[in-house]
Short mmCIF file of C-alpha atoms and ligand atoms in Angstrom, two decimals:
data_model
loop_
_atom_site.label_atom_id
_atom_site.label_comp_id
_atom_site.label_asym_id
_atom_site.label_seq_id
_atom_site.Cartn_x
_atom_site.Cartn_y
_atom_site.Cartn_z
CA MET K 180 -60.83 16.43 244.17
CA LEU K 181 -60.93 20.06 241.94
CA VAL K 182 -58.15 21.57 241.89
CA PHE K 183 -57.14 25.28 240.82
CA ALA K 184 -53.51 25.88 239.94
CA ILE K 185 -51.39 28.78 239.44
CA GLU K 186 -47.50 28.86 238.32
CA THR K 187 -45.63 32.16 238.42
CA SER K 188 -41.99 30.84 238.46
CA CYS K 189 -40.30 33.29 236.13
CA ASP K 190 -41.57 34.44 232.75
CA GLU K 191 -44.71 31.56 231.95
CA THR K 192 -47.94 32.75 233.85
CA SER K 193 -49.73 29.47 233.84
CA ILE K 194 -53.52 28.01 235.38
CA CYS K 195 -55.31 25.13 235.92
CA LEU K 196 -57.64 23.36 236.27
CA MET K 197 -57.28 20.23 237.22
CA LYS K 198 -60.58 17.50 238.33
CA ASN K 199 -58.85 14.44 239.86
CA ASN K 200 -56.65 13.08 236.45
CA LYS K 201 -58.00 15.15 233.93
CA ILE K 202 -57.28 19.20 232.75
CA ILE K 203 -60.36 20.59 232.44
CA LYS K 204 -58.32 23.88 231.40
CA HIS K 205 -54.89 24.89 231.08
CA ILE K 206 -54.41 27.77 230.02
CA THR K 207 -50.32 30.01 229.92
CA HIS K 208 -49.51 33.06 228.45
CA SER K 209 -45.78 33.54 227.54
CA GLN K 210 -44.14 37.03 228.18
CA GLU K 211 -43.07 38.12 225.21
CA ILE K 212 -41.80 41.34 226.75
CA HIS K 213 -39.10 39.46 227.97
CA SER K 214 -37.53 38.96 223.83
CA ILE K 215 -36.45 42.79 223.03
CA HIS K 216 -33.94 42.59 226.24
CA GLY K 217 -33.21 38.87 224.74
CA GLY K 218 -33.71 37.83 229.26
CA VAL K 219 -35.79 37.75 231.15
CA VAL K 220 -36.10 40.67 233.52
CA PRO K 221 -37.88 40.06 236.91
CA GLU K 222 -39.58 43.44 237.27
CA LEU K 223 -41.37 43.65 234.74
CA ALA K 224 -41.80 39.57 234.64
CA SER K 225 -43.78 39.95 238.18
CA ARG K 226 -45.89 43.28 236.98
CA SER K 227 -46.63 40.74 234.09
CA HIS K 228 -47.57 38.10 236.20
CA LEU K 229 -49.91 40.85 238.23
CA GLU K 230 -51.61 42.55 234.79
CA LYS K 231 -52.26 39.02 233.57
CA LEU K 232 -53.49 36.68 236.79
CA GLN K 233 -56.12 38.25 238.21
CA GLU K 234 -57.85 38.82 234.18
CA MET K 235 -56.88 34.95 233.01
CA THR K 236 -59.06 33.41 236.24
CA ILE K 237 -62.08 35.09 235.82
CA LYS K 238 -61.62 34.46 232.39
CA LEU K 239 -61.57 30.69 233.74
CA PHE K 240 -63.56 30.72 236.24
CA LYS K 241 -66.29 32.76 233.26
CA GLU K 242 -66.16 29.79 230.62
CA GLU K 243 -66.03 26.94 232.28
CA ASP K 244 -69.58 27.79 235.03
CA VAL K 245 -67.22 27.21 237.75
CA ASN K 246 -68.38 27.94 241.40
CA PRO K 247 -65.16 28.48 242.98
CA TYR K 248 -66.83 27.56 245.95
CA LYS K 249 -66.37 23.92 244.79
CA ILE K 250 -63.01 24.21 244.40
CA ASP K 251 -61.10 22.10 247.15
CA VAL K 252 -57.54 23.19 246.95
CA PHE K 253 -56.02 26.17 245.75
CA ALA K 254 -52.02 25.39 244.80
CA ALA K 255 -49.46 27.43 244.12
CA THR K 256 -46.07 27.63 242.78
CA CYS K 257 -43.75 29.07 246.37
CA GLY K 258 -39.97 28.20 244.78
CA PRO K 259 -37.23 28.20 242.84
CA GLY K 260 -38.40 31.26 241.11
CA LEU K 261 -37.51 34.71 241.10
CA ILE K 262 -39.22 36.11 243.77
CA GLY K 263 -41.43 39.55 243.17
CA SER K 264 -42.65 36.23 239.92
CA LEU K 265 -43.18 33.83 242.35
CA LEU K 266 -45.57 36.39 245.53
CA VAL K 267 -47.09 37.94 243.19
CA GLY K 268 -48.96 33.84 241.66
CA SER K 269 -48.12 32.49 245.59
CA THR K 270 -50.48 35.86 247.21
CA PHE K 271 -52.96 36.12 244.60
CA ALA K 272 -54.12 31.48 245.00
CA LYS K 273 -53.83 32.31 249.08
CA SER K 274 -55.86 35.39 249.01
CA LEU K 275 -58.31 33.13 246.50
CA ALA K 276 -58.44 30.59 249.85
CA ILE K 277 -59.03 32.45 252.52
CA SER K 278 -61.93 34.28 250.48
CA TYR K 279 -63.42 30.57 249.85
CA ASN K 280 -62.34 28.72 253.57
CA LYS K 281 -60.32 26.27 251.76
CA PRO K 282 -56.76 25.74 251.92
CA PHE K 283 -54.76 26.42 250.75
CA PHE K 284 -50.94 24.12 248.99
CA PRO K 285 -47.44 25.75 248.22
CA VAL K 286 -46.03 23.72 245.72
CA ASN K 287 -42.07 23.14 244.45
CA HIS K 288 -41.15 24.02 241.05
CA LEU K 289 -38.48 21.43 240.47
CA GLU K 290 -41.40 19.30 242.51
CA GLY K 291 -43.96 19.41 239.42
CA HIS K 292 -41.43 19.09 236.26
CA ILE K 293 -40.59 16.00 238.58
CA LEU K 294 -43.77 14.30 238.55
CA SER K 295 -45.30 15.44 235.32
CA THR K 296 -44.02 12.44 233.84
CA SER K 297 -46.36 9.80 236.22
CA PHE K 298 -49.60 12.67 234.42
CA ASN K 299 -49.32 9.97 230.98
CA ASN K 300 -47.79 7.22 232.14
CA ASN K 301 -47.20 4.63 234.79
CA ILE K 302 -43.64 4.71 235.94
CA LYS K 303 -41.26 2.02 236.92
CA TYR K 304 -39.47 2.39 239.25
CA PRO K 305 -36.11 3.01 240.74
CA ASN K 306 -36.75 5.98 238.40
CA LEU K 307 -34.28 8.58 236.55
CA ASN K 308 -34.94 12.01 236.39
CA LEU K 309 -33.89 14.00 233.68
CA LEU K 310 -35.00 17.64 233.87
CA LEU K 311 -33.46 20.05 231.74
CA THR K 312 -34.84 24.14 231.75
CA GLY K 313 -33.98 27.17 231.30
CA GLY K 314 -33.03 27.57 235.07
CA HIS K 315 -32.01 24.02 236.00
CA THR K 316 -30.08 21.59 234.28
CA GLN K 317 -30.00 17.96 237.18
CA ILE K 318 -30.01 14.23 237.81
CA TYR K 319 -32.40 12.83 240.50
CA LEU K 320 -33.23 9.61 241.74
CA MET K 321 -36.19 8.29 242.42
CA LYS K 322 -37.16 5.63 244.61
CA ASN K 323 -41.14 6.01 244.62
CA GLU K 324 -42.74 9.19 244.40
CA ASN K 325 -41.97 10.26 248.09
CA ASN K 326 -38.55 9.06 248.05
CA ILE K 327 -36.12 11.71 245.76
CA ARG K 328 -33.18 12.23 245.44
CA LEU K 329 -30.44 14.82 243.74
CA LEU K 330 -27.74 12.98 242.23
CA GLY K 331 -26.27 15.98 240.13
CA GLU K 332 -27.22 19.18 238.66
CA THR K 333 -24.97 22.06 236.57
CA ILE K 334 -22.29 23.62 238.40
CA ASP K 335 -22.11 26.60 236.09
CA ASP K 336 -25.53 26.90 233.48
CA ALA K 337 -28.38 25.30 233.49
CA VAL K 338 -28.91 23.44 229.60
CA GLY K 339 -32.42 25.27 228.33
CA GLU K 340 -29.26 28.91 229.86
CA ALA K 341 -26.49 27.85 227.37
CA PHE K 342 -29.49 26.79 224.12
CA ASP K 343 -30.82 31.25 224.38
CA LYS K 344 -26.70 32.21 225.40
CA VAL K 345 -25.43 30.50 222.38
CA ALA K 346 -28.97 32.06 220.77
CA LYS K 347 -27.52 35.02 221.49
CA LEU K 348 -24.30 34.95 220.29
CA LEU K 349 -25.49 33.64 216.98
CA GLU K 350 -27.75 36.87 217.00
CA LEU K 351 -31.27 34.56 216.74
CA LYS K 352 -34.42 35.58 218.70
CA TYR K 353 -35.03 34.67 222.56
CA PRO K 354 -36.24 32.37 224.05
CA GLY K 355 -32.53 30.26 221.86
CA GLY K 356 -33.79 26.94 222.13
CA SER K 357 -35.86 26.48 219.40
CA GLU K 358 -34.07 28.68 217.08
CA ILE K 359 -31.32 26.44 217.60
CA GLU K 360 -32.72 23.25 216.98
CA LYS K 361 -34.50 24.59 213.51
CA LYS K 362 -31.08 26.17 212.18
CA ALA K 363 -28.97 22.75 213.07
CA SER K 364 -31.43 20.90 211.16
CA LYS K 365 -29.80 22.00 208.31
CA GLY K 366 -26.54 22.52 209.36
CA ASN K 367 -23.77 19.93 209.44
CA GLU K 368 -23.47 18.85 213.10
CA ASN K 369 -19.17 17.27 211.91
CA SER K 370 -18.41 20.89 211.68
CA TYR K 371 -17.12 22.22 214.69
CA ASN K 372 -15.25 20.33 217.40
CA LEU K 373 -16.55 21.83 220.86
CA PRO K 374 -15.11 21.52 224.01
CA LYS K 375 -17.91 19.22 226.96
CA PRO K 376 -16.75 19.92 230.40
CA LEU K 377 -16.86 17.10 233.25
CA ILE K 378 -17.29 14.79 230.65
CA ASN K 379 -15.08 12.34 231.80
CA LYS K 380 -15.41 13.27 235.35
CA ASN K 381 -16.70 10.41 237.88
CA ASN K 382 -20.35 12.43 238.65
CA TYR K 383 -23.73 12.97 237.90
CA ASN K 384 -22.50 17.19 237.23
CA PHE K 385 -22.82 18.76 234.36
CA SER K 386 -20.71 21.78 232.76
CA PHE K 387 -21.96 24.19 229.67
CA SER K 388 -19.95 28.07 230.37
CA GLY K 389 -17.26 26.67 228.94
CA LEU K 390 -18.93 25.35 225.60
CA LYS K 391 -20.64 28.58 225.21
CA THR K 392 -16.74 30.84 225.78
CA HIS K 393 -15.84 28.68 222.74
CA ILE K 394 -18.25 29.56 220.94
CA ASN K 395 -18.40 33.47 221.81
CA LEU K 396 -14.55 32.64 220.35
CA LEU K 397 -15.24 31.21 216.68
CA VAL K 398 -17.88 34.12 215.72
CA LYS K 399 -16.09 36.08 216.88
CA LYS K 400 -13.50 35.01 214.55
CA ASN K 401 -16.03 34.01 211.94
CA ASN K 402 -18.46 35.84 209.47
CA LEU K 403 -21.91 35.23 211.01
CA ASN K 404 -23.28 34.17 207.63
CA GLU K 405 -26.57 32.33 207.01
CA ASN K 406 -24.31 28.27 206.50
CA PHE K 407 -21.68 29.38 209.68
CA ILE K 408 -24.58 29.74 211.73
CA GLN K 409 -26.41 26.53 210.01
CA ASP K 410 -22.69 24.84 211.58
CA LEU K 411 -22.32 26.01 214.54
CA SER K 412 -25.52 25.53 215.78
CA ALA K 413 -25.70 21.35 214.67
CA SER K 414 -22.27 21.34 216.48
CA PHE K 415 -23.42 22.86 219.66
CA GLN K 416 -26.60 21.13 219.51
CA LYS K 417 -24.56 17.61 218.96
CA THR K 418 -21.96 18.57 222.20
CA VAL K 419 -24.62 19.23 223.68
CA SER K 420 -27.02 16.34 223.86
CA GLN K 421 -23.12 14.37 223.97
CA ILE K 422 -22.21 15.75 227.74
CA ILE K 423 -25.79 14.75 228.46
CA ILE K 424 -25.88 11.12 227.31
CA THR K 425 -22.23 10.03 228.56
CA LYS K 426 -23.29 11.79 231.56
CA LEU K 427 -26.45 9.67 232.18
CA ASP K 428 -24.91 6.80 230.78
CA LYS K 429 -21.99 6.95 232.70
CA GLY K 430 -24.45 6.81 235.90
CA LEU K 431 -26.17 4.71 235.40
CA ASP K 432 -23.62 2.20 235.22
CA LYS K 433 -22.32 3.72 239.08
CA LEU K 434 -25.62 2.91 240.04
CA HIS K 435 -25.90 -0.18 238.50
CA LYS K 436 -22.33 -1.58 240.98
CA LYS K 437 -24.13 0.47 243.66
CA GLY K 438 -27.15 -2.73 243.13
CA ILE K 439 -29.47 0.25 242.10
CA SER K 440 -31.23 -1.01 238.84
CA ILE K 441 -32.49 1.84 236.82
CA LYS K 442 -35.98 0.63 235.38
CA SER K 443 -37.55 4.44 233.30
CA LEU K 444 -35.92 7.30 232.47
CA SER K 445 -37.82 10.81 232.68
CA VAL K 446 -37.09 13.13 231.05
CA VAL K 447 -38.75 16.61 232.19
CA GLY K 448 -38.59 20.40 231.86
CA GLY K 449 -38.85 23.06 228.56
CA VAL K 450 -35.04 20.91 226.55
CA SER K 451 -37.28 18.30 226.39
CA ASN K 452 -39.25 19.61 223.27
CA ASN K 453 -35.46 19.07 221.58
CA ASN K 454 -36.41 16.80 218.65
CA TYR K 455 -32.86 15.99 218.41
CA ILE K 456 -31.90 15.44 221.88
CA ARG K 457 -35.51 13.10 222.90
CA LYS K 458 -34.72 10.71 219.69
CA LYS K 459 -30.34 10.71 221.24
CA LEU K 460 -32.00 9.48 224.13
CA GLU K 461 -34.64 7.39 223.39
CA ASN K 462 -31.68 5.53 221.11
CA LEU K 463 -29.36 5.11 224.49
CA PHE K 464 -32.34 4.19 226.60
CA GLU K 465 -33.52 1.56 223.96
CA ARG K 466 -30.37 -0.30 223.91
CA LYS K 467 -30.88 -0.69 227.52
CA ASN K 468 -34.03 -2.20 227.37
CA ILE K 469 -35.21 1.11 229.84
CA GLU K 470 -38.63 2.57 229.85
CA ILE K 471 -38.61 6.26 228.77
CA TYR K 472 -40.89 8.79 229.45
CA PHE K 473 -41.66 12.17 229.14
CA PRO K 474 -44.24 14.33 229.85
CA LEU K 475 -46.92 15.82 227.70
CA LYS K 476 -46.65 19.06 225.10
CA GLU K 477 -48.68 21.66 227.71
CA MET K 478 -46.42 19.92 230.53
CA MET K 479 -43.22 20.38 229.23
CA SER K 480 -41.85 24.18 229.46
CA ASP K 481 -43.60 26.18 232.47
CA ASN K 482 -46.99 25.12 233.32
CA ALA K 483 -49.62 25.49 235.37
CA ALA K 484 -51.37 21.33 235.09
CA MET K 485 -48.06 20.58 236.47
CA ILE K 486 -48.20 22.19 239.87
CA ALA K 487 -52.13 20.75 240.44
CA TRP K 488 -51.16 17.12 239.76
CA VAL K 489 -48.12 18.05 242.39
CA CYS K 490 -51.59 19.18 244.95
CA ILE K 491 -53.68 16.32 242.86
CA LYS K 492 -50.51 13.09 244.23
CA LYS K 493 -49.31 15.31 247.75
CA PHE K 494 -52.15 17.14 249.32
CA ASP K 495 -51.83 17.21 252.79
CA SER K 496 -55.43 18.12 255.13
CA SER K 497 -53.74 17.95 258.09
CA LYS K 498 -51.04 20.48 257.33
CA LYS K 499 -52.36 24.42 257.25
CA ASP K 500 -49.72 25.77 254.51
CA ILE K 501 -51.03 29.03 253.88
CA PHE K 502 -48.93 30.31 256.18
CA PHE K 503 -46.17 28.93 253.60
CA LYS K 504 -43.73 31.92 252.28
CA PRO K 505 -42.15 31.63 248.56
CA ASP K 506 -38.80 30.85 248.37
CA SER K 507 -36.51 31.47 245.68
CA ARG K 508 -33.87 28.75 246.74
CA LEU K 509 -35.82 26.16 247.19
CA GLN K 510 -34.94 22.76 247.34
CA ILE K 511 -36.91 19.11 246.51
CA LYS K 512 -36.88 17.24 250.43
CA ASN K 513 -37.20 13.48 250.50
CA ILE K 514 -40.30 13.50 251.99
ZN1 ZN V 652 -39.58 25.18 235.20
#
């Protein structure tokens, strides 16, 4: 099956041509316009998708000598995400589908992240899926790839959002995740004892906003010199990873008591790029003899390859999805 997929849920314009389980071509354009605003501006994101999408698609078809009539399905992210951005990508994909008289397949962005590790790993079930992005922090239980249940999520900021907000407080560049990691590598992670909200609660939920507020107070009391930034970045990164590790560890025990013995963990989303958090997770799960999977590098942050992959796995020719409306709050439903 030859699939052309589009991802435009936030500030990455991404397209991918995938044949079965092979990426033929995958291009992602990260919008830089938002960096001067310190965060994504929805209206600017939609306009930028509109400008880039056509140019990128024409270029890809030309370079790969693609006959669009040979494409079997046109797929696009239909939520969750910024509604204007979702409308640009999905309408563009639907227009191509109508032009070439082919089916359109709507993809849930979260399902794209969740299934991303199955592209390069043979998943052992039941699988725990840890989704860490700028918009979501969630834990899913996957009994198989069609049985995906949300166990818990953040009740306020997403983990990637917390990284960005702390980076902004420390006057680092946007997006903040990689900047904090760089500064943290030179700092002392035991410099500051930061709060770990919800860590002792008997559920799978996270909270990161209190951590950010505490850091804001520390920033106001101290000089923003290099040592302070490095030490605070290291302490913040350590605290975030402790929160994640503790919740997962307790979650595994809870599931075990219910008779569910987890065989593997998938860590997906942009924050899975963070080497410090990866190492801590690897240590915990290796000790417990549970396999741990990460997506391919190009399938970690928002990307169209994971959208194409969901289409390859789940396209159903009996459904007519051309009228599927994008939904900014689309959820994962059990199928
Ligand atoms: Zn995402």
